[in-house]
Amino acid sequence: MAAKIISGTEIAAQIREELKKEVSEMKDKSGIIPGLVTILVGKNPASVSYVTAKQKTAHELGFYSIQDDQPEDISETDLLNLIDKYNKDPKIHGILVQLPLPRHIDEKKVLNSIDPDKDVDAFHPVNLGRLMIGGDEVKFLPCTPAGIQELIVRSGFETSGAEVVVVGRSNIVGKPIANMLLQKGKGANATVTVVHTGTKDIASHCKRADILIVAAGVPGLVKPEWIKPGACVIDVGVNRVGEKISEKTGKPVPILKGDVDFDAAKEIAGAITPVPGGVGPMTITMLMKNTVKSAKLHAGIK
Amino acid sequence: MAAKIISGTEIAAQIREELKKEVSEMKDKSGIIPGLVTILVGKNPASVSYVTAKQKTAHELGFYSIQDDQPEDISETDLLNLIDKYNKDPKIHGILVQLPLPRHIDEKKVLNSIDPDKDVDAFHPVNLGRLMIGGDEVKFLPCTPAGIQELIVRSGFETSGAEVVVVGRSNIVGKPIANMLLQKGKGANATVTVVHTGTKDIASHCKRADILIVAAGVPGLVKPEWIKPGACVIDVGVNRVGEKISEKTGKPVPILKGDVDFDAAKEIAGAITPVPGGVGPMTITMLMKNTVKSAKLHAGIK
């Protein structure tokens, strides 16, 4: 039987509708409007397109949003001062600095200068520490792991008591999602194993996973025989494996492939995310969710 | 064959000797003396005895150390001001507030007011976040997990590629040790599974562990048949299961039992920590190690 396809595109659209309603109600009741600033240094085309997509979504949801473009040669001090300005700006609840930054700027220093309570990307050590502690301590969850958790829960998979195997130990995906799913509470309480390049037999671990999360960055790494029949498979990999001519535009576009052999895996899994259209569309949406939460926390709304 | 007994008492003594030498050399070379303040609120007898032991060790290692006793009814504001004073004191590199605090004081607020760079207990979210990120980001490791890692490494067990199972997901032991052992690098790079009260079949996970770390707080939870022959077993449990009359003093003393059925387990494991005398003696020693590291970091010594 073919697996259910978990559409990140559809689930993200659903969450955005919920957020839009929440933003509108919040505005009516308390006059609070979530404020997001995206800071872009230079004109890297990929970065421009990411930032544009974030601004577009923020605008659609009714946010107060600022796109702050800075020249490629901005000094580190000036960038830190700019962040400090937004840290102090009561209309701004979320600050996002688009990466990568030019080489002359210390990326870590810049990210760590964002007020943790406005760090809607949740890359700051304080927010990762809060994530590890869990419970009420958590303010923001990093966007991709938060999106993964939503995909699992909204597809109707029970995480409590489930065997979860996470392939990959990146700071952006593997480590945070593992820490999130092993916590007590809803959408979590799973038994979690993290496997990685140092693991002797990755396949044997994958085979016992009720929920398999793959964020290794290796196209087609996970073979169909590694998948437990009926498992929920979340493929975080976005690997460019070539180019093709778009039927729509006639222009070359990258061919994307996940970390899972999708065509074969979907005959065994119970549910699986496609690439593209799975985890990808969730990330920006979770950034918006964090910004709404930040606005509420700053205003003392529960 | 009976397991090798991993003596925390001996390994801790060995590390303290190394630290003593390091402190003495640091003093000679650069005039820096590690400074530790232990703050005790009230006169809880257990707390008094813990703080006394910490001060005694600090003194033996040649630290500059202050025991700061405060009355039970100190206000939260006064306690926060006291911490602020030590945050600013260049002679102090480590600040320890002995827990528990009286009910009228917000424990979390107090702990989070310690400068993360003097937080030698490493309970602050910033230090837990740094721990999750790993690598050069890490400043201090929480003392009990750090002690566990030393016990494993100094007993000659290879963590790289090993199957590690952690029983328990506390913020003090289970979560941090799991995060530490799955990192890249020496004394880590293990495949890590965290099991807990929400896990369906704890035994089956324990059975595949090359290194089994048990921090559940349930006396005798781990049965001998759960242990893989030759495994390294670290028992973090310290459970009071009764009282006996001390032969030395003639006074009643608690009978302590670990989370592992020690007598039976030692016939199957390759190495095992006793309770008491295993993980326990390591904790204070790792606090001292963190304080020495803090002194070096503050002085810019590598």
XYZ file of C-alpha atoms in Angstrom:
604
model
C 0.000 0.000 0.000
C 1.357 3.404 -0.888
C 2.136 5.754 1.966
C 0.135 8.829 2.782
C 2.041 11.831 1.431
C 2.527 14.437 4.141
C 2.170 17.752 2.354
C 4.189 20.453 4.042
C 2.704 22.897 1.558
C -0.833 22.153 2.761
C -0.027 21.966 6.483
C 1.980 25.205 6.301
C -0.959 26.914 4.559
C -3.274 25.659 7.309
C -0.991 27.020 10.065
C -0.684 30.351 8.256
C -4.486 30.610 8.156
C -4.576 29.987 11.930
C -1.879 32.612 12.480
C -3.650 35.159 10.290
C -6.775 34.767 12.392
C -4.769 34.999 15.622
C -2.974 38.155 14.455
C -6.233 39.781 13.464
C -7.866 38.936 16.812
C -4.848 40.134 18.743
C -4.910 43.432 16.878
C -8.629 43.897 17.582
C -8.445 42.948 21.258
C -5.214 44.533 22.396
C -3.870 46.629 19.530
C -0.711 44.496 19.389
C 0.750 43.816 15.936
C 3.607 41.283 15.642
C 6.700 43.065 14.353
C 9.426 41.315 12.364
C 12.601 42.804 10.940
C 14.715 40.895 8.438
C 18.224 42.236 8.054
C 20.009 41.511 4.784
C 23.674 42.356 4.319
C 24.745 42.519 0.670
C 22.845 41.222 -2.350
C 23.455 37.447 -2.480
C 20.659 36.328 -4.849
C 19.647 33.287 -2.758
C 19.538 35.449 0.391
C 17.474 38.096 -1.403
C 14.965 35.457 -2.429
C 14.728 33.952 1.099
C 14.271 37.346 2.713
C 11.684 38.358 0.124
C 9.687 35.196 0.828
C 9.789 35.882 4.581
C 8.666 39.482 4.114
C 5.882 38.413 1.778
C 4.543 35.916 4.316
C 4.832 38.410 7.188
C 2.892 40.921 5.111
C 0.175 38.384 4.238
C -0.299 37.560 7.918
C -0.789 41.213 8.833
C 2.538 41.753 10.598
C 4.361 45.035 10.976
C 7.434 44.106 8.980
C 10.643 45.805 7.967
C 13.116 44.713 5.340
C 16.394 46.341 6.364
C 18.979 46.179 3.556
C 22.565 46.935 4.474
C 25.583 47.271 2.190
C 28.043 44.371 1.786
C 30.782 46.467 3.435
C 28.887 47.382 6.624
C 31.234 47.164 9.614
C 30.624 44.607 12.345
C 30.170 47.453 14.837
C 27.516 49.139 12.708
C 25.665 45.842 12.304
C 25.795 45.228 16.069
C 24.476 48.750 16.665
C 21.660 48.134 14.205
C 20.669 44.953 16.059
C 20.847 46.835 19.335
C 18.412 49.391 17.921
C 15.911 46.656 17.083
C 16.522 44.926 20.439
C 15.257 48.141 22.048
C 12.421 48.825 19.573
C 9.122 47.882 21.283
C 7.367 47.504 17.901
C 9.779 44.716 16.889
C 9.249 41.243 18.390
C 11.390 39.208 16.044
C 14.830 39.935 14.573
C 16.185 37.816 11.766
C 19.656 38.264 10.313
C 19.845 36.470 6.976
C 22.897 34.214 6.689
C 25.540 33.939 5.381
C 27.169 37.217 6.414
C 30.257 38.646 4.631
C 33.574 37.199 5.787
C 34.727 40.290 7.697
C 31.822 39.872 10.139
C 31.812 37.367 13.021
C 28.536 35.517 12.404
C 28.369 34.003 15.882
C 28.956 37.345 17.569
C 26.174 38.932 15.513
C 23.648 36.151 16.182
C 24.472 36.138 19.900
C 23.861 39.889 20.076
C 20.165 39.439 19.262
C 18.014 39.672 22.399
C 17.146 35.983 23.093
C 13.539 37.085 23.638
C 13.446 38.395 20.037
C 15.496 35.529 18.597
C 12.697 34.018 16.498
C 15.192 31.855 14.587
C 16.057 30.306 17.995
C 19.731 29.820 17.186
C 20.932 31.661 20.322
C 22.516 29.390 22.991
C 19.944 30.643 25.515
C 17.092 29.375 23.361
C 18.817 26.044 22.698
C 19.414 25.704 26.447
C 15.758 26.473 27.149
C 14.808 23.873 24.530
C 16.934 21.256 26.308
C 15.395 22.108 29.692
C 11.924 21.892 28.118
C 8.518 22.666 29.590
C 7.622 26.245 30.448
C 11.234 27.286 29.979
C 10.880 27.080 26.176
C 10.156 30.339 24.357
C 11.015 29.671 20.707
C 11.833 26.461 18.909
C 14.173 26.523 15.905
C 12.021 26.713 12.774
C 12.893 23.520 10.912
C 12.627 21.188 13.960
C 9.412 22.948 14.995
C 8.070 22.347 11.484
C 8.997 18.668 11.678
C 7.143 18.284 14.974
C 4.038 19.942 13.470
C 4.150 17.650 10.430
C 4.274 14.545 12.636
C 1.552 15.669 15.018
C -0.800 17.044 12.335
C -0.446 13.821 10.320
C -1.940 12.009 13.298
C 1.163 10.092 14.386
C 1.492 9.440 18.111
C 4.905 10.457 19.377
C 4.397 9.324 22.979
C 6.058 5.944 23.441
C 7.174 5.891 19.798
C 10.638 4.841 18.723
C 12.164 7.872 16.998
C 15.422 7.663 15.099
C 17.081 10.902 13.987
C 19.713 10.558 11.259
C 22.156 13.458 11.518
C 23.387 15.618 14.411
C 23.397 19.146 13.020
C 22.773 22.109 15.304
C 19.967 23.256 13.023
C 17.985 20.012 12.774
C 19.258 16.776 14.326
C 20.211 17.859 17.839
C 17.240 20.163 18.478
C 14.568 17.802 17.121
C 16.032 14.941 19.206
C 15.913 17.096 22.335
C 12.371 18.246 21.568
C 10.929 14.773 21.021
C 12.383 13.203 24.172
C 10.775 15.779 26.491
C 7.721 15.020 28.559
C 4.498 16.451 27.128
C 2.344 16.555 24.021
C 3.908 15.903 20.637
C 6.924 14.423 22.408
C 7.646 11.742 25.093
C 9.329 9.546 22.463
C 12.289 7.215 22.866
C 14.928 8.951 20.773
C 18.110 7.669 19.153
C 20.492 9.946 17.262
C 22.625 8.242 14.602
C 25.329 9.923 12.523
C 28.556 9.442 10.593
C 30.122 7.841 13.675
C 27.406 5.168 13.945
C 28.445 1.630 13.048
C 25.135 0.320 11.709
C 22.717 3.100 10.783
C 20.382 0.718 8.938
C 19.623 -1.440 12.003
C 18.561 1.644 13.953
C 16.393 2.990 11.142
C 14.641 -0.392 10.889
C 13.164 -0.104 14.372
C 11.934 3.504 13.957
C 8.215 4.225 14.199
C 9.166 7.772 13.235
C 12.279 8.252 11.116
C 13.690 11.755 10.702
C 16.468 12.043 8.158
C 18.645 15.152 8.042
C 21.947 13.879 6.740
C 22.400 15.840 3.510
C 23.180 12.663 1.533
C 20.841 12.109 -1.431
C 19.051 8.756 -1.296
C 20.929 7.649 1.850
C 17.953 5.815 3.361
C 17.041 2.677 1.402
C 13.521 1.232 1.365
C 14.640 -1.873 3.299
C 15.734 0.408 6.181
C 12.153 1.520 6.731
C 9.814 -0.215 9.162
C 6.495 -0.947 7.419
C 3.970 1.738 8.324
C 6.568 4.157 9.729
C 6.295 7.933 9.492
C 9.255 9.167 7.432
C 10.309 12.824 7.567
C 12.889 13.682 4.919
C 14.717 16.919 5.717
C 17.309 16.567 2.951
C 17.290 19.059 0.105
C 20.056 17.980 -2.243
C 20.672 19.507 -5.674
C 21.434 16.554 -7.903
C 21.303 18.291 -11.295
C 19.360 20.756 -13.414
C 16.327 20.562 -15.633
C 14.436 22.996 -17.855
C 11.294 24.274 -16.149
C 8.155 23.582 -18.228
C 6.621 26.761 -16.865
C 9.423 29.226 -17.471
C 11.715 27.464 -19.931
C 14.620 28.302 -17.612
C 17.008 25.844 -15.917
C 15.950 24.901 -12.360
C 17.699 22.587 -9.918
C 16.578 18.979 -9.567
C 16.076 18.380 -5.832
C 16.333 15.020 -4.131
C 15.814 14.119 -0.492
C 17.887 11.899 1.805
C 15.349 9.109 1.341
C 14.783 7.044 -1.805
C 11.241 8.417 -2.057
C 9.730 6.306 -4.852
C 10.673 3.015 -3.234
C 10.186 4.219 0.364
C 6.598 5.327 -0.205
C 5.619 1.686 -0.876
C 6.717 0.707 2.650
C 6.248 3.758 4.890
C 2.893 4.627 6.412
C 3.444 8.296 5.653
C 6.276 10.248 4.055
C 7.189 13.838 3.245
C 8.085 14.632 -0.370
C 11.082 16.733 -1.457
C 10.317 19.456 -2.342
C 6.999 20.248 -0.648
C 7.594 18.490 2.670
C 9.641 20.065 5.452
C 10.763 23.041 3.330
C 7.517 25.037 3.288
C 7.171 24.683 7.070
C 10.274 26.660 8.007
C 9.109 30.180 7.139
C 5.722 29.430 8.652
C 7.303 28.458 11.978
C 9.307 31.686 11.916
C 6.001 33.538 11.706
C 4.585 31.424 14.530
C 7.580 32.323 16.712
C 7.093 36.023 15.941
C 3.424 35.864 16.945
C 4.412 34.073 20.158
C 7.064 36.701 20.847
C 4.522 39.506 20.390
C 2.226 37.778 22.886
C 5.038 37.163 25.397
C 6.168 40.786 25.163
C 2.602 41.982 25.692
C 1.997 39.523 28.542
C -0.856 37.809 26.619
C -1.203 34.089 27.383
C 34.237 -13.096 35.084
C 33.680 -10.322 37.562
C 33.601 -6.777 36.183
C 36.301 -4.223 36.769
C 35.052 -1.861 39.479
C 35.328 1.763 38.343
C 36.338 3.673 41.448
C 35.107 7.240 41.336
C 36.961 7.826 44.577
C 40.295 6.952 42.956
C 39.679 8.708 39.638
C 38.477 11.847 41.439
C 41.618 11.831 43.589
C 43.737 11.507 40.449
C 41.980 14.484 38.779
C 42.345 16.559 41.947
C 46.093 15.880 41.921
C 46.257 17.085 38.317
C 44.265 20.196 39.206
C 46.442 20.942 42.229
C 49.505 20.889 40.009
C 47.788 23.055 37.392
C 46.705 25.604 40.005
C 50.195 25.779 41.446
C 51.788 26.262 37.998
C 49.216 28.869 37.018
C 49.928 30.797 40.217
C 53.695 30.681 39.603
C 53.505 31.606 35.924
C 50.817 34.247 35.844
C 49.820 35.005 39.427
C 46.250 33.841 38.737
C 44.470 31.991 41.552
C 41.106 30.338 40.786
C 38.422 31.958 42.940
C 35.245 30.175 44.038
C 32.415 31.488 46.163
C 29.797 29.163 47.604
C 26.657 30.929 48.767
C 24.575 29.190 51.411
C 21.185 30.524 52.444
C 19.972 29.209 55.799
C 21.341 26.258 57.749
C 19.871 23.116 56.142
C 22.205 20.399 57.561
C 22.610 18.556 54.219
C 23.398 21.842 52.438
C 25.897 22.806 55.146
C 27.687 19.494 54.684
C 27.773 19.810 50.853
C 29.090 23.357 50.980
C 31.687 22.434 53.586
C 32.950 19.606 51.380
C 33.225 21.963 48.392
C 35.102 24.568 50.405
C 37.448 21.919 51.824
C 38.307 20.678 48.332
C 38.773 24.217 46.986
C 41.125 24.945 49.877
C 43.127 21.757 49.297
C 43.608 22.658 45.640
C 44.978 26.103 46.508
C 41.949 28.137 45.381
C 40.955 31.522 46.694
C 37.625 30.501 48.201
C 34.850 32.221 50.072
C 32.040 30.627 52.021
C 29.284 33.234 52.064
C 26.563 32.372 54.621
C 23.307 34.263 54.369
C 20.315 34.171 56.707
C 17.245 32.056 55.855
C 15.151 35.230 55.545
C 17.375 37.079 53.061
C 15.226 38.832 50.443
C 15.393 37.790 46.813
C 16.627 41.280 45.912
C 19.467 41.116 48.429
C 20.487 37.700 47.144
C 20.444 38.969 43.536
C 22.566 41.966 44.587
C 25.020 39.632 46.298
C 25.369 37.571 43.117
C 25.815 40.744 41.116
C 28.676 41.713 43.429
C 30.444 38.415 42.734
C 29.647 38.652 39.004
C 31.711 41.852 39.025
C 34.477 40.632 41.345
C 37.575 39.868 39.223
C 38.985 37.560 41.915
C 35.953 35.271 41.645
C 35.767 32.862 38.676
C 33.079 30.530 39.923
C 29.818 31.251 41.758
C 27.848 28.435 43.322
C 24.499 28.926 44.997
C 23.712 25.879 47.113
C 20.215 24.511 46.478
C 17.496 24.253 47.655
C 16.718 27.925 48.375
C 13.947 29.014 50.786
C 10.458 29.082 49.289
C 10.156 32.867 49.120
C 13.022 32.999 46.613
C 12.639 32.195 42.894
C 15.364 29.592 42.386
C 15.378 29.878 38.597
C 15.677 33.657 38.720
C 18.621 33.415 41.097
C 20.481 30.781 39.068
C 19.883 32.696 35.828
C 21.349 35.848 37.399
C 24.783 34.227 37.674
C 27.117 35.396 34.908
C 27.159 32.383 32.521
C 30.940 32.744 32.338
C 31.122 32.165 36.127
C 28.393 29.519 36.193
C 30.640 26.607 37.165
C 27.623 24.433 37.991
C 26.632 24.895 34.296
C 22.903 24.930 34.988
C 22.343 28.240 33.160
C 20.437 27.915 29.839
C 23.363 29.582 28.044
C 25.714 26.839 29.198
C 23.241 24.082 28.326
C 22.797 25.679 24.887
C 26.567 25.823 24.414
C 26.742 22.174 25.465
C 24.180 21.254 22.787
C 26.071 23.205 20.126
C 29.297 21.483 21.208
C 32.873 22.056 20.078
C 34.613 25.313 20.931
C 31.319 26.808 22.037
C 31.379 24.781 25.284
C 32.723 26.557 28.370
C 31.541 24.472 31.327
C 29.892 21.064 31.480
C 27.469 20.254 34.276
C 29.428 18.468 37.002
C 27.740 15.063 37.206
C 27.634 14.437 33.424
C 31.224 15.691 33.130
C 32.201 13.231 35.879
C 30.462 10.383 34.045
C 32.362 11.165 30.849
C 35.676 11.164 32.754
C 34.857 7.816 34.384
C 34.150 6.221 30.999
C 37.206 7.666 29.263
C 39.647 7.052 32.134
C 38.451 3.439 32.434
C 39.648 2.933 28.869
C 36.253 2.517 27.188
C 36.004 3.781 23.620
C 32.983 6.022 23.174
C 33.435 6.621 19.439
C 31.062 4.341 17.551
C 29.756 2.840 20.807
C 26.084 2.248 21.464
C 25.202 4.363 24.475
C 21.870 4.042 26.259
C 20.938 6.678 28.837
C 18.150 5.710 31.238
C 16.453 8.868 32.508
C 15.937 12.347 31.034
C 16.648 14.702 33.912
C 18.070 18.162 33.244
C 20.927 17.435 35.638
C 22.103 14.106 34.219
C 20.203 12.348 31.413
C 19.734 15.131 28.872
C 23.191 16.722 29.213
C 25.165 13.454 29.147
C 23.197 12.329 26.069
C 23.996 15.594 24.294
C 27.653 15.420 25.316
C 28.223 11.874 24.089
C 26.636 12.333 20.662
C 28.927 15.240 19.726
C 31.844 14.851 17.387
C 35.196 14.672 19.128
C 37.134 12.818 21.781
C 35.265 11.037 24.559
C 32.102 11.289 22.468
C 30.944 10.410 18.889
C 28.654 7.701 20.284
C 25.270 6.580 19.006
C 22.984 7.686 21.808
C 19.499 6.566 22.820
C 17.594 8.163 25.697
C 14.979 5.957 27.375
C 12.626 7.047 30.145
C 9.272 6.464 31.820
C 7.543 6.903 28.437
C 9.601 4.124 26.793
C 7.727 0.921 26.002
C 10.564 -1.574 26.393
C 13.502 -0.185 28.363
C 15.112 -3.626 28.743
C 15.534 -4.218 24.995
C 17.384 -0.906 24.633
C 19.638 -1.572 27.622
C 20.557 -4.974 26.167
C 22.245 -3.437 23.136
C 24.248 -0.848 25.114
C 28.034 -0.958 25.024
C 27.875 1.844 27.580
C 24.842 1.961 29.859
C 24.249 5.093 31.941
C 21.468 4.782 34.490
C 20.064 7.886 36.163
C 16.488 6.928 36.913
C 16.314 7.195 40.706
C 14.717 3.743 41.013
C 16.695 1.351 43.226
C 17.666 -1.863 41.434
C 15.773 -0.905 38.249
C 18.328 -2.451 35.893
C 18.389 -6.247 36.117
C 21.467 -8.284 35.263
C 19.784 -9.789 32.181
C 19.404 -6.247 30.754
C 23.179 -5.860 30.577
C 25.179 -6.760 27.501
C 28.135 -8.953 28.501
C 31.244 -6.812 28.812
C 29.368 -3.500 28.836
C 30.480 -0.440 30.786
C 27.773 0.344 33.357
C 27.595 3.774 35.010
C 25.138 3.850 37.896
C 24.156 7.404 38.813
C 21.392 6.413 41.238
C 21.826 7.183 44.930
C 18.755 5.788 46.658
C 18.320 5.600 50.427
C 16.772 2.213 51.053
C 17.104 2.068 54.859
C 19.450 2.721 57.756
C 22.211 0.787 59.452
C 24.466 1.354 62.438
C 27.911 2.517 61.372
C 30.662 0.225 62.680
C 32.985 3.219 62.905
C 30.808 5.671 64.767
C 28.011 3.551 66.229
C 25.528 6.041 64.760
C 22.758 5.309 62.234
C 23.764 5.948 58.609
C 21.674 5.546 55.456
C 21.951 2.392 53.363
C 22.516 3.546 49.770
C 21.578 1.543 46.702
C 22.082 2.376 43.038
C 19.693 2.014 40.104
C 21.495 -1.176 39.063
C 21.386 -4.533 40.845
C 25.127 -4.281 41.508
C 25.956 -7.731 42.900
C 24.361 -9.571 39.999
C 25.340 -6.982 37.358
C 29.037 -7.133 38.164
C 29.117 -10.771 37.008
C 28.027 -9.721 33.495
C 29.303 -6.171 32.914
C 32.854 -5.482 31.780
C 33.121 -2.575 34.185
C 30.733 -1.011 36.662
C 30.606 1.890 39.111
C 29.726 1.089 42.730
C 27.220 3.059 44.837
C 28.549 4.802 46.851
C 32.061 5.509 45.545
C 31.273 5.704 41.825
C 29.796 8.815 40.232
C 29.271 10.630 43.548
C 32.883 11.574 44.329
C 33.350 12.954 40.809
C 30.835 15.786 41.088
C 32.728 18.132 43.427
C 35.940 17.430 41.543
C 34.369 18.505 38.246
C 33.149 21.690 39.938
C 36.778 22.422 40.779
C 37.832 21.615 37.218
C 35.243 24.095 35.895
C 36.522 26.779 38.282
C 40.113 26.265 37.105
C 38.923 26.465 33.485
C 36.989 29.642 34.262
C 40.080 31.245 35.823
C 42.053 30.407 32.682
C 39.319 31.696 30.353
C 39.041 34.944 32.309
C 42.818 35.394 32.197
C 43.002 34.499 28.500
C 45.274 31.487 29.230
C 44.806 28.581 26.811
